[in-house]
Amino acid sequence: QVQLVESGGGLVQAGGSLRLSCAASIRTFSSYAMGWFRQAPGKEREFVATISGSSGDTYYTNSVKGRFTISRDNAKNTVYLQMNSLKPEDTAVYYCAASLRVGTFRDMYDYWGQGTQVTVSS
């Protein structure tokens, strides 16, 4: 029933920008909080940002505050992650996730996309 498909990843120079998209096949998209996580090789998957389904409240990990913006378009069943001022440390596979609960912890999310690679060169 639920499918999440990320797109928009790629290779960029440090200081550049990317906009990730996640198309969600969810019956009641607005009921779900949507999140972005990332995972670099050899590291745990970490929280990046989330946006609530009802209020649109957003939360970010400290390392991306002021650089990344999460947003959603409920009419399109899509969540976005605008990434500006990218740093090499942002290099990771970025995953879209959906949850009926609002939170920053990986185990709270019920559905996950396949991920999209973001590589930031020096």
Short mmCIF file of N, CA, C and O in Angstrom, two decimals:
data_model
loop_
_atom_site.label_atom_id
_atom_site.label_comp_id
_atom_site.label_asym_id
_atom_site.label_seq_id
_atom_site.Cartn_x
_atom_site.Cartn_y
_atom_site.Cartn_z
N GLN A 1 0.82 -1.20 0.00
CA GLN A 1 0.00 0.00 0.00
C GLN A 1 0.86 1.26 0.00
O GLN A 1 0.51 2.24 -0.66
N VAL A 2 1.96 1.24 0.73
CA VAL A 2 2.80 2.41 0.87
C VAL A 2 4.09 2.23 0.09
O VAL A 2 4.77 1.22 0.21
N GLN A 3 4.41 3.23 -0.71
CA GLN A 3 5.64 3.25 -1.47
C GLN A 3 6.22 4.66 -1.45
O GLN A 3 5.50 5.63 -1.69
N LEU A 4 7.50 4.76 -1.16
CA LEU A 4 8.20 6.03 -1.14
C LEU A 4 9.34 5.95 -2.14
O LEU A 4 10.14 5.01 -2.10
N VAL A 5 9.43 6.94 -3.01
CA VAL A 5 10.46 6.95 -4.05
C VAL A 5 11.18 8.28 -4.02
O VAL A 5 10.59 9.33 -4.30
N GLU A 6 12.47 8.23 -3.69
CA GLU A 6 13.29 9.44 -3.64
C GLU A 6 13.89 9.73 -5.00
O GLU A 6 14.15 8.82 -5.79
N SER A 7 14.16 11.00 -5.24
CA SER A 7 14.86 11.42 -6.45
C SER A 7 15.56 12.74 -6.18
O SER A 7 15.28 13.41 -5.18
N GLY A 8 16.46 13.11 -7.06
CA GLY A 8 17.12 14.40 -6.97
C GLY A 8 18.55 14.38 -6.48
O GLY A 8 19.20 15.42 -6.44
N GLY A 9 19.04 13.22 -6.09
CA GLY A 9 20.41 13.13 -5.65
C GLY A 9 21.38 13.29 -6.79
O GLY A 9 21.01 13.27 -7.96
N GLY A 10 22.65 13.45 -6.45
CA GLY A 10 23.66 13.61 -7.46
C GLY A 10 24.97 14.06 -6.87
O GLY A 10 25.18 14.02 -5.66
N LEU A 11 25.87 14.47 -7.75
CA LEU A 11 27.20 14.94 -7.38
C LEU A 11 27.26 16.45 -7.52
O LEU A 11 26.94 16.98 -8.58
N VAL A 12 27.65 17.12 -6.45
CA VAL A 12 27.77 18.57 -6.47
C VAL A 12 29.05 19.00 -5.78
O VAL A 12 29.62 18.26 -4.98
N GLN A 13 29.49 20.20 -6.10
CA GLN A 13 30.63 20.79 -5.43
C GLN A 13 30.22 21.36 -4.08
O GLN A 13 29.07 21.74 -3.88
N ALA A 14 31.17 21.40 -3.16
CA ALA A 14 30.90 22.03 -1.88
C ALA A 14 30.39 23.45 -2.09
O ALA A 14 30.90 24.19 -2.93
N GLY A 15 29.38 23.81 -1.33
CA GLY A 15 28.74 25.11 -1.48
C GLY A 15 27.56 25.11 -2.42
O GLY A 15 26.81 26.09 -2.47
N GLY A 16 27.37 24.03 -3.13
CA GLY A 16 26.28 23.92 -4.07
C GLY A 16 24.98 23.50 -3.40
O GLY A 16 24.89 23.36 -2.18
N SER A 17 23.97 23.28 -4.23
CA SER A 17 22.64 22.96 -3.74
C SER A 17 22.04 21.79 -4.49
O SER A 17 22.36 21.53 -5.65
N LEU A 18 21.18 21.07 -3.81
CA LEU A 18 20.37 20.02 -4.39
C LEU A 18 18.99 20.08 -3.76
O LEU A 18 18.84 20.49 -2.61
N ARG A 19 18.01 19.63 -4.51
CA ARG A 19 16.65 19.52 -4.00
C ARG A 19 16.20 18.07 -4.16
O ARG A 19 16.03 17.60 -5.28
N LEU A 20 16.01 17.40 -3.05
CA LEU A 20 15.53 16.04 -3.07
C LEU A 20 14.01 16.01 -3.01
O LEU A 20 13.40 16.84 -2.36
N SER A 21 13.44 15.05 -3.69
CA SER A 21 12.01 14.85 -3.67
C SER A 21 11.69 13.43 -3.25
O SER A 21 12.46 12.51 -3.51
N CYS A 22 10.57 13.27 -2.61
CA CYS A 22 10.08 11.95 -2.22
C CYS A 22 8.62 11.87 -2.58
O CYS A 22 7.79 12.57 -1.98
N ALA A 23 8.31 11.05 -3.55
CA ALA A 23 6.92 10.84 -3.96
C ALA A 23 6.35 9.68 -3.16
O ALA A 23 6.91 8.59 -3.15
N ALA A 24 5.25 9.93 -2.50
CA ALA A 24 4.66 8.96 -1.59
C ALA A 24 3.35 8.42 -2.12
O ALA A 24 2.44 9.19 -2.45
N SER A 25 3.26 7.12 -2.20
CA SER A 25 2.00 6.47 -2.50
C SER A 25 1.38 6.05 -1.18
O SER A 25 1.61 4.94 -0.68
N ILE A 26 0.64 6.97 -0.59
CA ILE A 26 0.01 6.77 0.71
C ILE A 26 -1.43 7.23 0.62
O ILE A 26 -1.70 8.32 0.12
N ARG A 27 -2.32 6.42 1.15
CA ARG A 27 -3.75 6.72 1.03
C ARG A 27 -4.11 8.07 1.67
O ARG A 27 -4.84 8.85 1.07
N THR A 28 -3.61 8.30 2.86
CA THR A 28 -3.87 9.56 3.55
C THR A 28 -2.54 10.21 3.90
O THR A 28 -2.07 10.16 5.04
N PHE A 29 -1.94 10.83 2.90
CA PHE A 29 -0.60 11.37 3.03
C PHE A 29 -0.50 12.40 4.15
O PHE A 29 0.48 12.43 4.90
N SER A 30 -1.51 13.26 4.27
CA SER A 30 -1.46 14.33 5.25
C SER A 30 -1.49 13.83 6.69
O SER A 30 -1.20 14.60 7.61
N SER A 31 -1.84 12.57 6.90
CA SER A 31 -1.85 12.01 8.24
C SER A 31 -0.46 11.59 8.72
O SER A 31 -0.28 11.32 9.91
N TYR A 32 0.49 11.56 7.80
CA TYR A 32 1.82 11.07 8.12
C TYR A 32 2.81 12.20 8.31
O TYR A 32 2.84 13.16 7.53
N ALA A 33 3.61 12.07 9.35
CA ALA A 33 4.82 12.87 9.42
C ALA A 33 5.82 12.28 8.44
O ALA A 33 5.91 11.07 8.27
N MET A 34 6.55 13.14 7.77
CA MET A 34 7.55 12.71 6.81
C MET A 34 8.92 13.14 7.28
O MET A 34 9.09 14.25 7.79
N GLY A 35 9.88 12.27 7.08
CA GLY A 35 11.23 12.56 7.53
C GLY A 35 12.27 12.24 6.49
O GLY A 35 12.04 11.46 5.56
N TRP A 36 13.41 12.87 6.66
CA TRP A 36 14.60 12.56 5.88
C TRP A 36 15.70 12.08 6.82
O TRP A 36 15.95 12.70 7.86
N PHE A 37 16.31 10.99 6.45
CA PHE A 37 17.45 10.44 7.16
C PHE A 37 18.60 10.27 6.16
O PHE A 37 18.38 10.27 4.96
N ARG A 38 19.79 10.11 6.68
CA ARG A 38 20.92 9.87 5.79
C ARG A 38 21.87 8.87 6.43
O ARG A 38 21.95 8.75 7.65
N GLN A 39 22.61 8.19 5.57
CA GLN A 39 23.55 7.19 6.04
C GLN A 39 24.80 7.20 5.18
O GLN A 39 24.73 6.98 3.97
N ALA A 40 25.92 7.47 5.80
CA ALA A 40 27.20 7.40 5.15
C ALA A 40 27.78 6.00 5.34
O ALA A 40 27.44 5.32 6.30
N PRO A 41 28.67 5.57 4.44
CA PRO A 41 29.25 4.23 4.58
C PRO A 41 29.91 4.03 5.94
O PRO A 41 30.67 4.87 6.40
N GLY A 42 29.59 2.92 6.58
CA GLY A 42 30.18 2.60 7.86
C GLY A 42 29.58 3.33 9.04
O GLY A 42 30.06 3.14 10.17
N LYS A 43 28.56 4.13 8.82
CA LYS A 43 27.94 4.89 9.89
C LYS A 43 26.46 4.53 10.02
O LYS A 43 25.86 3.99 9.10
N GLU A 44 25.91 4.83 11.17
CA GLU A 44 24.49 4.59 11.40
C GLU A 44 23.64 5.58 10.63
O GLU A 44 24.06 6.70 10.35
N ARG A 45 22.45 5.15 10.29
CA ARG A 45 21.51 6.05 9.67
C ARG A 45 21.08 7.11 10.68
O ARG A 45 20.67 6.79 11.80
N GLU A 46 21.17 8.37 10.29
CA GLU A 46 20.90 9.45 11.21
C GLU A 46 19.76 10.34 10.74
O GLU A 46 19.54 10.53 9.54
N PHE A 47 19.09 10.92 11.70
CA PHE A 47 18.00 11.84 11.43
C PHE A 47 18.52 13.13 10.82
O PHE A 47 19.55 13.66 11.25
N VAL A 48 17.79 13.65 9.84
CA VAL A 48 18.13 14.92 9.22
C VAL A 48 17.04 15.96 9.47
O VAL A 48 17.30 17.03 10.00
N ALA A 49 15.81 15.63 9.09
CA ALA A 49 14.71 16.59 9.21
C ALA A 49 13.38 15.86 9.18
O ALA A 49 13.28 14.76 8.63
N THR A 50 12.37 16.48 9.74
CA THR A 50 11.02 15.93 9.68
C THR A 50 10.01 17.05 9.61
O THR A 50 10.28 18.18 10.06
N ILE A 51 8.86 16.75 9.08
CA ILE A 51 7.76 17.70 9.01
C ILE A 51 6.49 16.96 9.38
O ILE A 51 6.22 15.86 8.89
N SER A 52 5.69 17.55 10.24
CA SER A 52 4.49 16.89 10.71
C SER A 52 3.40 16.92 9.64
O SER A 52 3.40 17.76 8.74
N GLY A 53 2.47 16.00 9.77
CA GLY A 53 1.41 15.91 8.78
C GLY A 53 0.34 16.95 8.94
O GLY A 53 -0.16 17.50 7.95
N SER A 54 -0.05 17.24 10.17
CA SER A 54 -1.18 18.13 10.42
C SER A 54 -0.79 19.59 10.54
O SER A 54 -1.37 20.45 9.87
N SER A 55 0.18 19.89 11.38
CA SER A 55 0.55 21.27 11.66
C SER A 55 1.64 21.80 10.74
O SER A 55 1.79 23.02 10.60
N GLY A 56 2.41 20.92 10.13
CA GLY A 56 3.53 21.36 9.31
C GLY A 56 4.75 21.79 10.11
O GLY A 56 5.64 22.43 9.55
N ASP A 57 4.78 21.47 11.38
CA ASP A 57 5.95 21.78 12.20
C ASP A 57 7.17 21.03 11.67
O ASP A 57 7.08 19.88 11.25
N THR A 58 8.30 21.70 11.72
CA THR A 58 9.54 21.12 11.21
C THR A 58 10.60 21.03 12.30
O THR A 58 10.63 21.85 13.23
N TYR A 59 11.46 20.04 12.16
CA TYR A 59 12.55 19.82 13.10
C TYR A 59 13.77 19.40 12.30
O TYR A 59 13.66 18.64 11.33
N TYR A 60 14.94 19.86 12.72
CA TYR A 60 16.18 19.58 12.01
C TYR A 60 17.27 19.17 12.98
O TYR A 60 17.32 19.64 14.12
N THR A 61 18.15 18.33 12.51
CA THR A 61 19.36 18.08 13.27
C THR A 61 20.23 19.33 13.21
O THR A 61 20.19 20.08 12.24
N ASN A 62 21.00 19.56 14.25
CA ASN A 62 21.73 20.82 14.37
C ASN A 62 22.69 21.07 13.21
O ASN A 62 22.88 22.22 12.80
N SER A 63 23.27 20.04 12.67
CA SER A 63 24.28 20.21 11.64
C SER A 63 23.73 20.74 10.32
O SER A 63 24.50 21.20 9.48
N VAL A 64 22.42 20.69 10.13
CA VAL A 64 21.85 21.17 8.87
C VAL A 64 20.97 22.40 9.05
O VAL A 64 20.49 22.96 8.05
N LYS A 65 20.76 22.85 10.26
CA LYS A 65 19.93 24.03 10.50
C LYS A 65 20.50 25.24 9.77
O LYS A 65 21.69 25.50 9.81
N GLY A 66 19.63 25.96 9.10
CA GLY A 66 20.04 27.11 8.34
C GLY A 66 20.50 26.80 6.94
O GLY A 66 20.68 27.71 6.13
N ARG A 67 20.70 25.51 6.64
CA ARG A 67 21.15 25.11 5.31
C ARG A 67 20.10 24.27 4.58
O ARG A 67 19.94 24.39 3.37
N PHE A 68 19.41 23.41 5.31
CA PHE A 68 18.41 22.51 4.72
C PHE A 68 17.02 22.98 5.09
O PHE A 68 16.79 23.50 6.19
N THR A 69 16.08 22.75 4.20
CA THR A 69 14.68 23.07 4.45
C THR A 69 13.81 21.91 4.00
O THR A 69 13.89 21.49 2.84
N ILE A 70 13.00 21.39 4.91
CA ILE A 70 12.05 20.35 4.55
C ILE A 70 10.69 20.99 4.31
O ILE A 70 10.30 21.93 5.00
N SER A 71 9.99 20.51 3.32
CA SER A 71 8.66 21.02 3.01
C SER A 71 7.83 19.89 2.42
O SER A 71 8.37 18.83 2.07
N ARG A 72 6.55 20.12 2.32
CA ARG A 72 5.68 19.10 1.74
C ARG A 72 4.57 19.74 0.95
O ARG A 72 4.14 20.87 1.23
N ASP A 73 4.10 19.02 -0.03
CA ASP A 73 2.96 19.43 -0.84
C ASP A 73 1.96 18.30 -0.76
O ASP A 73 2.10 17.29 -1.45
N ASN A 74 0.98 18.45 0.10
CA ASN A 74 0.03 17.37 0.32
C ASN A 74 -0.84 17.08 -0.90
O ASN A 74 -1.32 15.96 -1.06
N ALA A 75 -1.03 18.08 -1.74
CA ALA A 75 -1.80 17.87 -2.96
C ALA A 75 -1.06 16.97 -3.93
O ALA A 75 -1.68 16.30 -4.76
N LYS A 76 0.27 16.95 -3.84
CA LYS A 76 1.09 16.13 -4.71
C LYS A 76 1.65 14.89 -4.02
O LYS A 76 2.38 14.12 -4.63
N ASN A 77 1.31 14.72 -2.75
CA ASN A 77 1.84 13.60 -1.96
C ASN A 77 3.37 13.54 -2.05
O ASN A 77 3.96 12.48 -2.27
N THR A 78 3.99 14.69 -1.88
CA THR A 78 5.43 14.79 -2.05
C THR A 78 6.05 15.59 -0.92
O THR A 78 5.49 16.60 -0.47
N VAL A 79 7.20 15.12 -0.46
CA VAL A 79 7.99 15.85 0.51
C VAL A 79 9.33 16.20 -0.13
O VAL A 79 9.85 15.43 -0.95
N TYR A 80 9.87 17.36 0.22
CA TYR A 80 11.10 17.85 -0.37
C TYR A 80 12.14 18.12 0.70
O TYR A 80 11.82 18.39 1.85
N LEU A 81 13.38 18.06 0.28
CA LEU A 81 14.47 18.51 1.12
C LEU A 81 15.37 19.40 0.27
O LEU A 81 16.10 18.91 -0.60
N GLN A 82 15.28 20.70 0.50
CA GLN A 82 16.15 21.65 -0.17
C GLN A 82 17.44 21.74 0.61
O GLN A 82 17.43 22.07 1.80
N MET A 83 18.55 21.46 -0.04
CA MET A 83 19.85 21.43 0.61
C MET A 83 20.74 22.50 -0.02
O MET A 83 21.07 22.41 -1.20
N ASN A 84 21.10 23.49 0.77
CA ASN A 84 21.97 24.56 0.33
C ASN A 84 23.28 24.52 1.09
O ASN A 84 23.39 23.90 2.15
N SER A 85 24.27 25.21 0.56
CA SER A 85 25.59 25.30 1.20
C SER A 85 26.10 23.92 1.58
O SER A 85 26.56 23.69 2.71
N LEU A 86 26.03 23.01 0.65
CA LEU A 86 26.40 21.63 0.94
C LEU A 86 27.88 21.50 1.28
O LEU A 86 28.73 22.20 0.72
N LYS A 87 28.14 20.59 2.19
CA LYS A 87 29.49 20.30 2.65
C LYS A 87 29.84 18.86 2.34
O LYS A 87 28.96 18.01 2.22
N PRO A 88 31.13 18.54 2.22
CA PRO A 88 31.51 17.14 2.01
C PRO A 88 30.95 16.20 3.07
O PRO A 88 30.65 15.05 2.77
N GLU A 89 30.78 16.70 4.29
CA GLU A 89 30.23 15.90 5.37
C GLU A 89 28.77 15.52 5.15
O GLU A 89 28.26 14.65 5.85
N ASP A 90 28.11 16.17 4.21
CA ASP A 90 26.73 15.83 3.88
C ASP A 90 26.63 14.62 2.96
O ASP A 90 25.52 14.15 2.69
N THR A 91 27.74 14.15 2.46
CA THR A 91 27.74 13.00 1.56
C THR A 91 27.15 11.78 2.24
O THR A 91 27.60 11.38 3.31
N ALA A 92 26.13 11.22 1.64
CA ALA A 92 25.44 10.07 2.22
C ALA A 92 24.34 9.62 1.27
O ALA A 92 24.02 10.32 0.30
N VAL A 93 23.77 8.48 1.57
CA VAL A 93 22.52 8.09 0.94
C VAL A 93 21.39 8.69 1.77
O VAL A 93 21.35 8.50 2.98
N TYR A 94 20.51 9.40 1.12
CA TYR A 94 19.41 10.06 1.80
C TYR A 94 18.13 9.26 1.61
O TYR A 94 17.78 8.90 0.49
N TYR A 95 17.44 9.02 2.72
CA TYR A 95 16.24 8.21 2.72
C TYR A 95 15.04 9.02 3.16
O TYR A 95 15.12 9.79 4.12
N CYS A 96 13.96 8.82 2.48
CA CYS A 96 12.67 9.37 2.86
C CYS A 96 11.94 8.34 3.72
O CYS A 96 12.03 7.14 3.48
N ALA A 97 11.21 8.81 4.72
CA ALA A 97 10.48 7.91 5.60
C ALA A 97 9.17 8.52 6.03
O ALA A 97 9.01 9.74 6.05
N ALA A 98 8.22 7.66 6.39
CA ALA A 98 6.89 8.10 6.80
C ALA A 98 6.51 7.47 8.12
O ALA A 98 6.81 6.30 8.38
N SER A 99 5.83 8.26 8.95
CA SER A 99 5.41 7.79 10.26
C SER A 99 4.09 8.43 10.65
O SER A 99 3.84 9.59 10.33
N LEU A 100 3.27 7.69 11.36
CA LEU A 100 2.05 8.25 11.93
C LEU A 100 2.32 9.00 13.23
O LEU A 100 1.41 9.59 13.79
N ARG A 101 3.56 8.98 13.68
CA ARG A 101 3.98 9.72 14.85
C ARG A 101 5.06 10.71 14.46
O ARG A 101 5.84 10.45 13.55
N VAL A 102 5.11 11.81 15.16
CA VAL A 102 6.13 12.82 14.92
C VAL A 102 7.33 12.53 15.81
O VAL A 102 7.19 12.36 17.02
N GLY A 103 8.50 12.46 15.20
CA GLY A 103 9.68 12.21 15.99
C GLY A 103 10.94 12.23 15.16
O GLY A 103 10.91 12.37 13.94
N THR A 104 12.06 12.09 15.85
CA THR A 104 13.36 12.14 15.21
C THR A 104 14.09 10.81 15.26
O THR A 104 15.24 10.72 14.82
N PHE A 105 13.46 9.79 15.79
CA PHE A 105 14.12 8.50 15.97
C PHE A 105 13.75 7.54 14.86
O PHE A 105 12.59 7.43 14.46
N ARG A 106 14.75 6.83 14.39
CA ARG A 106 14.59 5.94 13.26
C ARG A 106 13.49 4.91 13.45
O ARG A 106 12.73 4.62 12.51
N ASP A 107 13.39 4.34 14.64
CA ASP A 107 12.44 3.27 14.85
C ASP A 107 10.99 3.74 14.93
O ASP A 107 10.08 2.91 15.02
N MET A 108 10.76 5.02 14.88
CA MET A 108 9.40 5.56 14.88
C MET A 108 8.79 5.58 13.49
O MET A 108 7.58 5.75 13.35
N TYR A 109 9.62 5.41 12.48
CA TYR A 109 9.15 5.51 11.11
C TYR A 109 8.80 4.13 10.56
O TYR A 109 9.55 3.17 10.71
N ASP A 110 7.65 4.07 9.92
CA ASP A 110 7.07 2.80 9.49
C ASP A 110 7.45 2.40 8.08
O ASP A 110 7.51 1.21 7.77
N TYR A 111 7.68 3.37 7.22
CA TYR A 111 7.94 3.10 5.82
C TYR A 111 9.15 3.88 5.35
O TYR A 111 9.36 5.03 5.76
N TRP A 112 9.91 3.25 4.45
CA TRP A 112 11.16 3.83 3.98
C TRP A 112 11.29 3.70 2.47
O TRP A 112 10.85 2.72 1.88
N GLY A 113 11.92 4.71 1.87
CA GLY A 113 12.26 4.63 0.47
C GLY A 113 13.58 3.90 0.27
O GLY A 113 14.23 3.47 1.22
N GLN A 114 13.97 3.76 -0.98
CA GLN A 114 15.19 3.05 -1.33
C GLN A 114 16.44 3.90 -1.17
O GLN A 114 17.55 3.37 -1.11
N GLY A 115 16.29 5.20 -1.12
CA GLY A 115 17.40 6.10 -0.93
C GLY A 115 17.91 6.69 -2.22
O GLY A 115 17.76 6.12 -3.30
N THR A 116 18.53 7.85 -2.11
CA THR A 116 19.17 8.50 -3.24
C THR A 116 20.52 9.04 -2.79
O THR A 116 20.66 9.60 -1.70
N GLN A 117 21.53 8.83 -3.62
CA GLN A 117 22.90 9.18 -3.26
C GLN A 117 23.15 10.67 -3.45
O GLN A 117 22.86 11.23 -4.51
N VAL A 118 23.72 11.28 -2.43
CA VAL A 118 24.18 12.66 -2.50
C VAL A 118 25.68 12.65 -2.23
O VAL A 118 26.12 12.17 -1.19
N THR A 119 26.45 13.16 -3.17
CA THR A 119 27.89 13.23 -3.03
C THR A 119 28.34 14.67 -3.18
O THR A 119 28.04 15.31 -4.20
N VAL A 120 29.05 15.18 -2.20
CA VAL A 120 29.53 16.55 -2.20
C VAL A 120 31.05 16.52 -2.25
O VAL A 120 31.69 16.01 -1.33
N SER A 121 31.62 17.06 -3.30
CA SER A 121 33.06 17.05 -3.48
C SER A 121 33.68 18.33 -2.93
O SER A 121 33.03 19.39 -2.89
N SER A 122 34.95 18.24 -2.55
CA SER A 122 35.66 19.38 -1.99
C SER A 122 36.07 20.35 -3.08
O SER A 122 36.28 19.98 -4.23
#
